[in-house]
């Protein structure tokens, strides 16, 4: 009997939703998109993976910069051109700066911990202002010594551990070694976050009312799963912060983000500020470590597949830096080829090809199309950065597109800033990320030739340019070989790792 009653209720609810959606569709002219089915709309059209390719195809098919899908009362708008992205996210930031926080994310992170998902408003502004103070272009050089010490040694360090340790060092001045429990804690929590993202949409995201059912209720498995993930995510935010405060109370804290935040804090407002600082410090590694790892691995993939580009950059490095030291940040103005490679990696392989979901706070009208309040709005970064007009031959990896004939950086080719997102929510860690990338790219290329690996029979292992399909899109595992370019090359990297330890 129970399934029959459920069926009747669900049918009535769906029919009512469809009737409302149908009436509105008559009244409003939404941006074009696949037609969809009666009642459930585009539920079967929404791409499960690699959505950025599908949305780019639809933009061409419907000859529109913006695409619209609708399902069960939810509107999705995808922005596929740089112009439309600027018009909406930048010029109309008062409408498009909110974030979409699904019910499952709310269950796992709460509304405040991961402030990159926080609603647009004064509380978000307070986080953003404090974060910006410590990661703005003028503040970022204070972290250079930490990064120089953290140049990755491909023989001994995994890039994931490298990025996590670098950020833990920047945020808390923790000098973590492999197998440090804090590193493992961050690793587990990040894995839980990625599992959640890869699981896609949960039933509770479509019917938020399910959040109210108790965890023991049949069908409430998402609650039990959420509770497990939440315990890990809470620990990732809270444990390193409270350990840092102990170090600070003992008087042995070293310069880092947490020390700056706490030293400037108003002691009378500490319980409120503690919550903000936990969010700021935890979100720095939640938002900053996987993105940095993916970009580094994409760079390695690009180098293995494009040996001519590798040689092109190494010629410059040999001339400017030589082979008795590693590059430093001060070398960057003299190394335009390194900078061009970084831009091309960010353009060709954005780690978040659809950035993250923004939410329209009010009704809007664009190019004669209606965008309703509450729409989930994605910038299709991948489509924008593979636009044939802006970046001719967009599927080739060609750093030279950013260089002029005399070898300097061109200023008439747009930089791939969309890799860092849009409008008021653009990544505030981007200056830090670009400096890190500069040191990784320049040091690895100064010291190693990065080549295809060979198997035990001496056969070259061929690799394919394949990426994972979810919101964070990373190269699928591949093998590469790092060959030292000159005697003593490896010891340069190892001495950099040890010199400041
Ligand atoms: C290659 C590296 C990185 C990439 C590609 C990247 C990309 C992004 C993107 C696409 C967003 C969402 C923007 C939007 O919603 O429109 C974002 C937000 C954010 N990123 Fe990054 N990021 C990187 C590194 C970092 C680092 C190193 C940090 C911290 C030190 C960081 C901290 C943040 C924060 C806090 C937000 C949320 C901002 C807000 O909601 O106002 N990111 N990032």
Short mmCIF file of C-alpha atoms and ligand atoms in Angstrom, two decimals:
data_model
loop_
_atom_site.label_atom_id
_atom_site.label_comp_id
_atom_site.label_asym_id
_atom_site.label_seq_id
_atom_site.Cartn_x
_atom_site.Cartn_y
_atom_site.Cartn_z
CA UNK A 1 0.00 0.00 0.00
CA UNK A 2 2.82 2.36 1.01
CA UNK A 3 4.47 2.43 -2.49
CA UNK A 4 1.08 3.15 -4.09
CA UNK A 5 0.45 6.14 -1.79
CA UNK A 6 3.99 7.44 -2.45
CA UNK A 7 3.42 7.04 -6.17
CA UNK A 8 0.16 9.01 -6.00
CA UNK A 9 1.74 11.84 -3.97
CA UNK A 10 4.79 12.07 -6.23
CA UNK A 11 2.57 12.10 -9.34
CA UNK A 12 0.39 14.88 -7.94
CA UNK A 13 3.48 16.92 -6.96
CA UNK A 14 5.09 16.44 -10.39
CA UNK A 15 1.90 17.34 -12.24
CA UNK A 16 1.49 20.48 -10.15
CA UNK A 17 5.13 21.46 -10.81
CA UNK A 18 4.66 20.83 -14.50
CA UNK A 19 1.46 22.89 -14.63
CA UNK A 20 3.24 25.85 -12.96
CA UNK A 21 6.33 25.46 -15.20
CA UNK A 22 4.15 25.18 -18.32
CA UNK A 23 2.20 28.34 -17.48
CA UNK A 24 5.45 30.24 -16.88
CA UNK A 25 7.01 28.89 -20.09
CA UNK A 26 4.03 30.36 -21.95
CA UNK A 27 4.58 33.71 -20.28
CA UNK A 28 8.39 33.98 -20.43
CA UNK A 29 10.92 33.57 -23.20
CA UNK A 30 13.72 31.57 -21.64
CA UNK A 31 17.13 31.19 -23.34
CA UNK A 32 17.13 28.32 -25.85
CA UNK A 33 17.98 24.75 -24.97
CA UNK A 34 16.78 21.18 -25.50
CA UNK A 35 13.01 20.95 -25.47
CA UNK A 36 12.65 18.40 -22.68
CA UNK A 37 9.72 16.17 -21.72
CA UNK A 38 6.36 17.07 -20.23
CA UNK A 39 6.33 17.03 -16.40
CA UNK A 40 10.04 16.22 -15.82
CA UNK A 41 11.42 18.82 -18.28
CA UNK A 42 15.12 18.38 -19.11
CA UNK A 43 15.89 15.86 -16.38
CA UNK A 44 17.17 13.37 -18.98
CA UNK A 45 19.12 16.01 -20.91
CA UNK A 46 21.26 17.28 -18.02
CA UNK A 47 24.71 15.82 -18.79
CA UNK A 48 26.00 13.47 -16.10
CA UNK A 49 29.67 14.01 -17.01
CA UNK A 50 31.76 16.27 -19.27
CA UNK A 51 28.87 18.78 -19.32
CA UNK A 52 31.21 21.50 -20.64
CA UNK A 53 31.45 19.76 -24.03
CA UNK A 54 27.69 19.27 -24.32
CA UNK A 55 26.89 22.87 -23.34
CA UNK A 56 29.41 24.19 -25.88
CA UNK A 57 27.75 22.05 -28.60
CA UNK A 58 24.30 23.30 -27.61
CA UNK A 59 25.48 26.93 -27.67
CA UNK A 60 26.51 26.37 -31.30
CA UNK A 61 23.40 24.35 -32.17
CA UNK A 62 21.00 26.95 -30.74
CA UNK A 63 23.20 29.85 -31.85
CA UNK A 64 23.07 31.44 -28.40
CA UNK A 65 25.70 32.45 -25.83
CA UNK A 66 23.40 31.30 -23.06
CA UNK A 67 21.59 27.97 -22.78
CA UNK A 68 18.68 27.09 -20.55
CA UNK A 69 17.49 23.83 -18.99
CA UNK A 70 14.60 23.31 -16.65
CA UNK A 71 13.68 20.40 -14.46
CA UNK A 72 11.29 19.98 -11.54
CA UNK A 73 11.09 23.69 -10.94
CA UNK A 74 14.87 24.19 -11.16
CA UNK A 75 16.31 26.45 -13.88
CA UNK A 76 19.88 26.02 -15.09
CA UNK A 77 21.53 28.68 -17.24
CA UNK A 78 24.95 28.05 -18.83
CA UNK A 79 27.01 31.00 -20.05
CA UNK A 80 29.22 30.00 -22.98
CA UNK A 81 30.99 33.18 -24.12
CA UNK A 82 33.44 35.62 -22.52
CA UNK A 83 31.20 38.54 -23.45
CA UNK A 84 28.07 37.10 -21.82
CA UNK A 85 30.15 36.10 -18.76
CA UNK A 86 31.39 39.69 -18.39
CA UNK A 87 27.91 41.14 -18.99
CA UNK A 88 26.30 38.93 -16.37
CA UNK A 89 28.86 38.04 -13.69
CA UNK A 90 30.86 41.30 -13.76
CA UNK A 91 28.47 44.04 -14.82
CA UNK A 92 25.44 42.58 -13.01
CA UNK A 93 27.31 41.29 -9.97
CA UNK A 94 24.44 42.45 -7.76
CA UNK A 95 22.36 39.65 -9.31
CA UNK A 96 24.86 36.86 -10.00
CA UNK A 97 27.22 36.73 -6.99
CA UNK A 98 25.21 34.34 -4.86
CA UNK A 99 26.12 30.65 -4.60
CA UNK A 100 24.02 27.54 -4.95
CA UNK A 101 24.39 25.37 -1.86
CA UNK A 102 22.71 22.01 -2.41
CA UNK A 103 20.93 20.29 0.49
CA UNK A 104 23.62 17.60 0.67
CA UNK A 105 26.43 20.18 0.84
CA UNK A 106 24.47 22.01 3.53
CA UNK A 107 24.14 18.75 5.45
CA UNK A 108 27.90 18.07 5.25
CA UNK A 109 29.52 21.50 5.55
CA UNK A 110 26.83 23.62 7.20
CA UNK A 111 26.17 27.08 5.75
CA UNK A 112 29.35 28.74 6.99
CA UNK A 113 32.39 26.46 7.05
CA UNK A 114 33.26 26.38 3.35
CA UNK A 115 32.86 30.08 2.74
CA UNK A 116 33.31 29.62 -1.03
CA UNK A 117 29.71 28.32 -0.95
CA UNK A 118 28.39 31.06 1.32
CA UNK A 119 25.45 33.24 0.32
CA UNK A 120 26.34 36.68 -1.03
CA UNK A 121 25.95 39.28 1.71
CA UNK A 122 27.74 41.02 4.58
CA UNK A 123 28.97 37.84 6.28
CA UNK A 124 30.55 36.60 3.01
CA UNK A 125 32.04 40.10 2.48
CA UNK A 126 33.73 39.95 5.90
CA UNK A 127 35.37 36.62 4.96
CA UNK A 128 36.39 37.83 1.52
CA UNK A 129 37.93 41.07 2.88
CA UNK A 130 39.99 39.25 5.52
CA UNK A 131 41.12 36.60 3.02
CA UNK A 132 42.03 39.22 0.42
CA UNK A 133 44.17 41.12 2.94
CA UNK A 134 46.42 38.05 3.17
CA UNK A 135 46.34 36.87 -0.45
CA UNK A 136 46.29 40.13 -2.46
CA UNK A 137 49.19 40.69 -4.89
CA UNK A 138 51.17 42.77 -2.38
CA UNK A 139 50.70 40.24 0.43
CA UNK A 140 51.58 37.12 -1.54
CA UNK A 141 55.40 37.64 -1.63
CA UNK A 142 55.49 36.97 2.14
CA UNK A 143 54.84 33.29 1.25
CA UNK A 144 57.65 32.97 -1.31
CA UNK A 145 60.23 31.48 1.10
CA UNK A 146 57.77 28.73 2.03
CA UNK A 147 57.26 27.91 -1.61
CA UNK A 148 60.94 27.91 -2.47
CA UNK A 149 61.47 25.37 0.28
CA UNK A 150 58.57 23.32 -1.05
CA UNK A 151 59.78 22.78 -4.61
CA UNK A 152 58.56 19.25 -5.35
CA UNK A 153 61.02 16.44 -5.78
CA UNK A 154 59.34 14.10 -8.29
CA UNK A 155 61.35 11.14 -6.97
CA UNK A 156 60.16 11.38 -3.40
CA UNK A 157 57.07 13.57 -3.20
CA UNK A 158 53.58 13.06 -4.54
CA UNK A 159 52.14 16.26 -5.98
CA UNK A 160 49.09 15.90 -3.81
CA UNK A 161 51.22 15.81 -0.66
CA UNK A 162 53.33 18.65 -1.99
CA UNK A 163 50.32 20.93 -2.48
CA UNK A 164 48.70 19.99 0.83
CA UNK A 165 51.95 20.53 2.80
CA UNK A 166 52.59 23.85 1.07
CA UNK A 167 49.17 25.17 2.05
CA UNK A 168 49.35 23.79 5.61
CA UNK A 169 52.72 25.54 5.90
CA UNK A 170 51.29 28.81 4.51
CA UNK A 171 48.18 28.69 6.67
CA UNK A 172 49.59 27.33 9.99
CA UNK A 173 53.39 27.20 9.51
CA UNK A 174 53.14 23.45 10.18
CA UNK A 175 56.28 21.79 8.88
CA UNK A 176 54.52 18.57 7.92
CA UNK A 177 56.40 15.48 6.76
CA UNK A 178 54.86 12.58 4.79
CA UNK A 179 52.49 10.56 7.07
CA UNK A 180 51.94 13.51 9.39
CA UNK A 181 48.46 12.86 10.90
CA UNK A 182 47.35 16.41 9.97
CA UNK A 183 48.22 15.74 6.35
CA UNK A 184 46.34 12.45 6.45
CA UNK A 185 43.35 14.16 8.02
CA UNK A 186 43.22 16.76 5.25
CA UNK A 187 43.67 14.00 2.67
CA UNK A 188 40.74 11.96 4.04
CA UNK A 189 38.44 14.98 4.28
CA UNK A 190 39.31 16.12 0.76
CA UNK A 191 38.64 12.60 -0.49
CA UNK A 192 35.24 12.68 1.23
CA UNK A 193 34.49 16.04 -0.43
CA UNK A 194 35.47 14.67 -3.84
CA UNK A 195 33.38 11.51 -3.33
CA UNK A 196 30.42 13.72 -2.58
CA UNK A 197 30.96 15.84 -5.69
CA UNK A 198 31.41 12.76 -7.83
CA UNK A 199 28.24 11.15 -6.46
CA UNK A 200 26.35 13.95 -8.27
CA UNK A 201 22.84 14.96 -7.28
CA UNK A 202 21.18 13.32 -4.29
CA UNK A 203 17.41 12.90 -3.96
CA UNK A 204 17.51 15.38 -1.06
CA UNK A 205 18.91 18.00 -3.47
CA UNK A 206 15.75 17.69 -5.57
CA UNK A 207 13.38 17.37 -2.59
CA UNK A 208 15.02 19.46 0.20
CA UNK A 209 12.14 18.55 2.51
CA UNK A 210 13.86 15.17 2.96
CA UNK A 211 16.45 16.92 5.16
CA UNK A 212 13.90 16.70 7.94
CA UNK A 213 13.55 12.91 7.98
CA UNK A 214 15.44 11.13 10.77
CA UNK A 215 18.63 9.21 9.90
CA UNK A 216 17.05 5.81 10.73
CA UNK A 217 14.18 6.37 8.28
CA UNK A 218 14.11 4.05 5.23
CA UNK A 219 15.62 5.88 2.26
CA UNK A 220 17.51 8.29 4.52
CA UNK A 221 20.86 6.63 3.75
CA UNK A 222 22.11 10.01 2.53
CA UNK A 223 21.85 11.27 6.14
CA UNK A 224 24.10 8.51 7.47
CA UNK A 225 26.55 9.05 4.61
CA UNK A 226 26.46 12.82 5.20
CA UNK A 227 27.17 12.31 8.93
CA UNK A 228 30.32 10.28 8.10
CA UNK A 229 31.59 12.89 5.66
CA UNK A 230 30.70 15.72 8.04
CA UNK A 231 32.80 14.23 10.86
CA UNK A 232 35.85 14.24 8.57
CA UNK A 233 35.20 17.70 7.15
CA UNK A 234 34.64 19.18 10.65
CA UNK A 235 37.90 17.62 11.85
CA UNK A 236 39.76 19.04 8.84
CA UNK A 237 38.59 22.53 9.77
CA UNK A 238 38.86 22.30 13.55
CA UNK A 239 41.83 20.10 14.49
CA UNK A 240 44.67 22.05 12.79
CA UNK A 241 43.18 25.34 14.02
CA UNK A 242 43.03 24.29 17.66
CA UNK A 243 46.54 22.80 17.44
CA UNK A 244 47.76 26.10 16.05
CA UNK A 245 46.14 28.03 18.92
CA UNK A 246 47.95 25.80 21.42
CA UNK A 247 51.26 26.56 19.67
CA UNK A 248 50.42 30.24 19.80
CA UNK A 249 49.59 30.13 23.50
CA UNK A 250 52.94 28.44 24.11
CA UNK A 251 54.56 31.36 22.26
CA UNK A 252 56.14 29.18 19.56
CA UNK A 253 53.90 30.00 16.54
CA UNK A 254 55.74 30.91 13.33
CA UNK A 255 54.60 33.56 10.80
CA UNK A 256 51.62 32.32 8.76
CA UNK A 257 48.03 33.19 7.84
CA UNK A 258 46.57 31.99 11.17
CA UNK A 259 49.12 34.03 13.16
CA UNK A 260 48.33 37.22 11.20
CA UNK A 261 44.59 36.72 11.65
CA UNK A 262 44.80 35.99 15.36
CA UNK A 263 47.36 38.71 16.12
CA UNK A 264 45.12 41.40 14.59
CA UNK A 265 41.93 40.05 16.20
CA UNK A 266 39.76 41.98 18.63
CA UNK A 267 39.95 39.93 21.85
CA UNK A 268 36.44 40.95 22.91
CA UNK A 269 34.95 39.38 19.78
CA UNK A 270 36.92 36.13 19.85
CA UNK A 271 34.17 33.50 19.85
CA UNK A 272 32.65 35.01 16.70
CA UNK A 273 36.05 35.55 15.08
CA UNK A 274 37.20 31.99 15.86
CA UNK A 275 34.40 30.68 13.63
CA UNK A 276 35.42 33.03 10.81
CA UNK A 277 39.11 32.14 11.13
CA UNK A 278 38.34 28.41 11.11
CA UNK A 279 36.38 28.94 7.87
CA UNK A 280 39.13 31.10 6.33
CA UNK A 281 42.01 28.79 7.13
CA UNK A 282 40.17 25.52 6.35
CA UNK A 283 38.75 26.82 3.08
CA UNK A 284 42.24 27.90 1.96
CA UNK A 285 43.33 24.27 1.71
CA UNK A 286 39.89 22.92 0.75
CA UNK A 287 39.75 25.33 -2.22
CA UNK A 288 43.45 25.64 -2.94
CA UNK A 289 45.12 22.25 -2.76
CA UNK A 290 43.36 20.01 -5.32
CA UNK A 291 43.14 22.83 -7.86
CA UNK A 292 46.91 23.38 -7.54
CA UNK A 293 47.64 19.65 -7.80
CA UNK A 294 45.48 19.22 -10.90
CA UNK A 295 47.13 22.19 -12.60
CA UNK A 296 50.60 20.82 -11.82
CA UNK A 297 49.74 17.36 -13.17
CA UNK A 298 48.15 18.91 -16.30
CA UNK A 299 51.39 20.83 -16.84
CA UNK A 300 53.38 17.58 -16.62
CA UNK A 301 51.01 15.91 -19.09
CA UNK A 302 51.40 18.85 -21.49
CA UNK A 303 55.18 18.61 -21.27
CA UNK A 304 55.26 14.88 -21.95
CA UNK A 305 53.00 15.33 -24.96
CA UNK A 306 54.77 18.43 -26.30
CA UNK A 307 58.56 17.92 -26.02
CA UNK A 308 59.22 20.76 -28.49
CA UNK A 309 57.54 23.23 -26.10
CA UNK A 310 59.62 21.88 -23.26
CA UNK A 311 62.85 22.54 -25.18
CA UNK A 312 61.56 26.00 -26.11
CA UNK A 313 61.20 26.94 -22.41
CA UNK A 314 64.42 25.23 -21.33
CA UNK A 315 66.45 27.31 -23.80
CA UNK A 316 65.20 30.42 -22.02
CA UNK A 317 65.81 28.98 -18.54
CA UNK A 318 69.36 27.98 -19.41
CA UNK A 319 70.11 31.47 -20.68
CA UNK A 320 68.53 33.40 -17.78
CA UNK A 321 69.04 31.10 -14.78
CA UNK A 322 71.89 28.76 -15.77
CA UNK A 323 72.30 25.38 -14.08
CA UNK A 324 73.85 26.15 -10.72
CA UNK A 325 70.72 27.47 -8.98
CA UNK A 326 66.90 27.15 -9.13
CA UNK A 327 64.70 29.93 -10.55
CA UNK A 328 63.25 32.41 -8.03
CA UNK A 329 60.22 34.70 -8.27
CA UNK A 330 62.45 37.66 -9.17
CA UNK A 331 63.37 35.84 -12.41
CA UNK A 332 59.80 35.86 -13.70
CA UNK A 333 59.96 39.12 -15.73
CA UNK A 334 62.94 37.64 -17.64
CA UNK A 335 61.14 34.33 -18.29
CA UNK A 336 58.16 35.14 -20.56
CA UNK A 337 58.18 31.63 -22.04
CA UNK A 338 57.56 30.11 -18.59
CA UNK A 339 54.68 32.55 -18.06
CA UNK A 340 53.27 31.69 -21.49
CA UNK A 341 53.33 27.96 -20.63
CA UNK A 342 51.46 28.67 -17.38
CA UNK A 343 48.77 30.63 -19.25
CA UNK A 344 48.43 27.88 -21.83
CA UNK A 345 48.05 25.19 -19.14
CA UNK A 346 45.31 27.27 -17.46
CA UNK A 347 43.59 27.83 -20.81
CA UNK A 348 43.80 24.33 -22.21
CA UNK A 349 43.10 22.40 -18.98
CA UNK A 350 40.98 24.42 -16.52
CA UNK A 351 40.62 22.20 -13.40
CA UNK A 352 37.04 23.45 -12.90
CA UNK A 353 35.71 23.51 -16.49
CA UNK A 354 32.30 24.80 -15.32
CA UNK A 355 33.77 26.87 -12.44
CA UNK A 356 31.25 26.58 -9.60
CA UNK A 357 27.50 27.19 -9.55
CA UNK A 358 26.38 30.78 -8.99
CA UNK A 359 22.75 31.60 -8.25
CA UNK A 360 20.64 34.45 -9.67
CA UNK A 361 19.26 36.46 -6.75
CA UNK A 362 16.66 38.36 -8.81
CA UNK A 363 14.78 37.99 -12.09
CA UNK A 364 16.85 39.25 -15.02
CA UNK A 365 16.57 39.79 -18.76
CA UNK A 366 19.51 39.20 -21.15
CA UNK A 367 19.46 39.42 -24.96
CA UNK A 368 15.66 39.37 -24.71
CA UNK A 369 15.65 36.15 -22.65
CA UNK A 370 14.23 35.79 -19.15
CA UNK A 371 16.50 34.43 -16.39
CA UNK A 372 14.38 33.74 -13.32
CA UNK A 373 15.49 34.43 -9.75
CA UNK A 374 16.88 31.26 -8.20
CA UNK A 375 18.41 29.99 -11.48
CA UNK A 376 21.66 28.07 -11.11
CA UNK A 377 24.12 29.85 -13.39
CA UNK A 378 27.34 28.22 -14.62
CA UNK A 379 30.13 29.90 -16.56
CA UNK A 380 31.32 27.38 -19.15
CA UNK A 381 35.01 28.14 -18.66
CA UNK A 382 36.05 25.33 -20.97
CA UNK A 383 33.92 26.69 -23.87
CA UNK A 384 35.15 30.25 -23.31
CA UNK A 385 38.80 29.17 -23.29
CA UNK A 386 38.35 27.02 -26.42
CA UNK A 387 36.66 29.73 -28.43
CA UNK A 388 38.13 29.56 -31.95
CA UNK A 389 37.98 33.30 -32.52
CA UNK A 390 39.88 34.29 -29.40
CA UNK A 391 42.28 31.34 -29.39
CA UNK A 392 42.78 30.04 -32.97
CA UNK A 393 43.39 26.28 -33.15
CA UNK A 394 42.17 26.03 -29.54
CA UNK A 395 42.77 22.29 -29.06
CA UNK A 396 46.54 22.55 -29.65
CA UNK A 397 48.80 23.18 -26.71
CA UNK A 398 50.58 26.27 -27.98
CA UNK A 399 52.11 28.67 -25.41
CA UNK A 400 53.46 30.77 -28.28
CA UNK A 401 49.96 32.19 -28.77
CA UNK A 402 50.73 34.41 -25.74
CA UNK A 403 54.10 35.60 -27.13
CA UNK A 404 54.87 38.24 -29.75
CA UNK A 405 57.50 37.89 -32.49
CA UNK A 406 60.16 39.54 -30.29
CA UNK A 407 59.53 36.98 -27.52
CA UNK A 408 57.75 39.30 -25.07
CA UNK A 409 54.28 38.60 -23.68
CA UNK A 410 51.48 39.88 -25.91
CA UNK A 411 48.89 42.16 -24.39
CA UNK A 412 46.25 41.64 -27.09
CA UNK A 413 45.46 37.98 -26.31
CA UNK A 414 43.09 37.66 -23.35
CA UNK A 415 44.62 35.84 -20.38
CA UNK A 416 42.62 32.78 -19.32
CA UNK A 417 41.31 34.44 -16.13
CA UNK A 418 38.03 32.51 -16.46
CA UNK A 419 39.91 29.48 -15.09
CA UNK A 420 39.61 31.27 -11.75
CA UNK A 421 35.88 31.92 -12.05
CA UNK A 422 33.71 34.97 -12.35
CA UNK A 423 32.64 38.35 -11.03
CA UNK A 424 32.77 39.02 -7.30
CA UNK A 425 33.37 35.32 -6.59
CA UNK A 426 36.52 35.06 -8.71
CA UNK A 427 39.18 33.01 -6.91
CA UNK A 428 40.93 35.20 -4.30
CA UNK A 429 43.83 32.70 -4.13
CA UNK A 430 44.76 33.22 -7.79
CA UNK A 431 47.89 35.35 -7.21
CA UNK A 432 49.21 32.81 -4.74
CA UNK A 433 48.32 29.96 -7.14
CA UNK A 434 50.05 31.61 -10.11
CA UNK A 435 53.24 32.25 -8.12
CA UNK A 436 53.25 28.63 -6.95
CA UNK A 437 52.77 27.46 -10.50
CA UNK A 438 55.61 29.68 -11.72
CA UNK A 439 58.03 28.13 -9.21
CA UNK A 440 56.91 24.57 -9.96
CA UNK A 441 57.02 24.97 -13.76
CA UNK A 442 60.32 26.83 -13.87
CA UNK A 443 62.10 24.59 -11.31
CA UNK A 444 60.98 21.31 -12.85
CA UNK A 445 61.92 22.39 -16.36
CA UNK A 446 65.25 23.83 -15.21
CA UNK A 447 66.22 20.51 -13.67
CA UNK A 448 64.45 17.72 -15.59
CA UNK A 449 63.43 16.56 -19.01
CA UNK A 450 59.91 15.25 -18.55
CA UNK A 451 59.36 12.30 -20.87
CA UNK A 452 57.18 9.29 -21.52
CA UNK A 453 58.07 6.40 -19.22
CA UNK A 454 59.28 3.04 -20.52
CA UNK A 455 58.11 -0.37 -19.30
CA UNK A 456 60.26 -3.28 -18.08
CA UNK A 457 60.84 -4.34 -21.71
CA UNK A 458 62.14 -0.93 -22.65
CA UNK A 459 58.96 -0.08 -24.61
CA UNK A 460 57.69 3.48 -24.42
CA UNK A 461 54.38 3.68 -22.52
CA UNK A 462 52.04 5.72 -24.71
CA UNK A 463 49.72 8.12 -22.93
CA UNK A 464 46.44 9.70 -23.89
CA UNK A 465 45.14 13.12 -23.05
CA UNK A 466 42.17 11.95 -20.93
CA UNK A 467 40.48 13.83 -18.15
CA UNK A 468 37.98 12.86 -15.45
CA UNK A 469 34.39 13.84 -16.06
CA UNK A 470 33.26 15.57 -12.87
CA UNK A 471 33.19 19.12 -11.60
CA UNK A 472 36.93 18.92 -10.79
CA UNK A 473 38.41 17.51 -13.96
CA UNK A 474 41.91 16.04 -13.57
CA UNK A 475 44.15 14.10 -15.97
CA UNK A 476 43.51 10.37 -15.69
CA UNK A 477 46.56 8.59 -14.21
CA UNK A 478 49.53 8.37 -16.56
CA UNK A 479 53.22 7.58 -16.22
CA UNK A 480 56.00 10.11 -16.80
CA UNK A 481 59.76 9.92 -16.41
CA UNK A 482 61.86 12.77 -14.95
CA UNK A 483 65.40 12.69 -16.35
CA UNK A 484 67.94 15.03 -14.72
CA UNK A 485 69.21 17.48 -17.34
CA UNK A 486 72.73 17.89 -16.00
CA UNK A 487 74.99 16.44 -13.28
CA UNK A 488 73.94 17.79 -9.89
CA UNK A 489 70.47 18.73 -11.15
CA UNK A 490 68.58 16.59 -8.63
CA UNK A 491 70.63 17.83 -5.70
CA UNK A 492 69.49 21.38 -6.55
CA UNK A 493 65.90 20.35 -5.85
CA UNK A 494 66.80 18.30 -2.76
CA UNK A 495 68.93 21.09 -1.29
CA UNK A 496 66.04 23.53 -1.85
CA UNK A 497 63.73 21.19 0.06
CA UNK A 498 66.20 20.84 2.91
CA UNK A 499 67.67 24.34 3.09
CA UNK A 500 64.81 25.88 5.03
CA UNK A 501 63.54 22.80 6.87
C1 LIG B 1 45.23 26.66 -10.00
C2 LIG B 1 44.71 26.92 -8.85
C3 LIG B 1 43.29 27.39 -8.62
C4 LIG B 1 42.21 27.43 -9.45
C5 LIG B 1 42.14 26.98 -10.90
C6 LIG B 1 41.09 27.98 -8.69
C7 LIG B 1 39.82 28.17 -9.22
C8 LIG B 1 38.76 28.68 -8.48
C9 LIG B 1 37.42 28.83 -8.99
C10 LIG B 1 36.96 28.45 -10.40
C11 LIG B 1 36.66 29.34 -7.99
C12 LIG B 1 35.16 29.64 -8.07
C13 LIG B 1 34.93 31.01 -8.63
C14 LIG B 1 33.48 31.28 -8.94
O1 LIG B 1 32.61 30.83 -8.20
O2 LIG B 1 33.18 31.96 -9.94
C15 LIG B 1 37.51 29.53 -6.84
C16 LIG B 1 37.10 30.07 -5.64
C17 LIG B 1 37.91 30.17 -4.52
N1 LIG B 1 39.25 29.85 -4.44
FE1 LIG B 1 40.41 29.17 -5.96
N2 LIG B 1 41.52 28.27 -7.42
C18 LIG B 1 42.85 27.93 -7.33
C19 LIG B 1 43.68 28.07 -6.23
C20 LIG B 1 43.29 28.59 -5.02
C21 LIG B 1 44.16 28.77 -3.88
C22 LIG B 1 45.65 28.40 -3.85
C23 LIG B 1 43.39 29.26 -2.86
C24 LIG B 1 43.79 29.65 -1.46
C25 LIG B 1 44.98 30.02 -1.09
C26 LIG B 1 42.03 29.41 -3.37
C27 LIG B 1 40.96 29.90 -2.65
C28 LIG B 1 39.68 30.08 -3.16
C29 LIG B 1 38.56 30.59 -2.36
C30 LIG B 1 38.61 30.97 -0.88
C31 LIG B 1 37.45 30.66 -3.22
C32 LIG B 1 36.05 31.15 -2.88
C33 LIG B 1 35.88 32.64 -3.17
C34 LIG B 1 34.49 33.19 -2.91
O3 LIG B 1 33.52 32.43 -2.87
O4 LIG B 1 34.36 34.43 -2.77
N3 LIG B 1 42.00 28.99 -4.69
N4 LIG B 1 38.79 29.13 -7.17
#
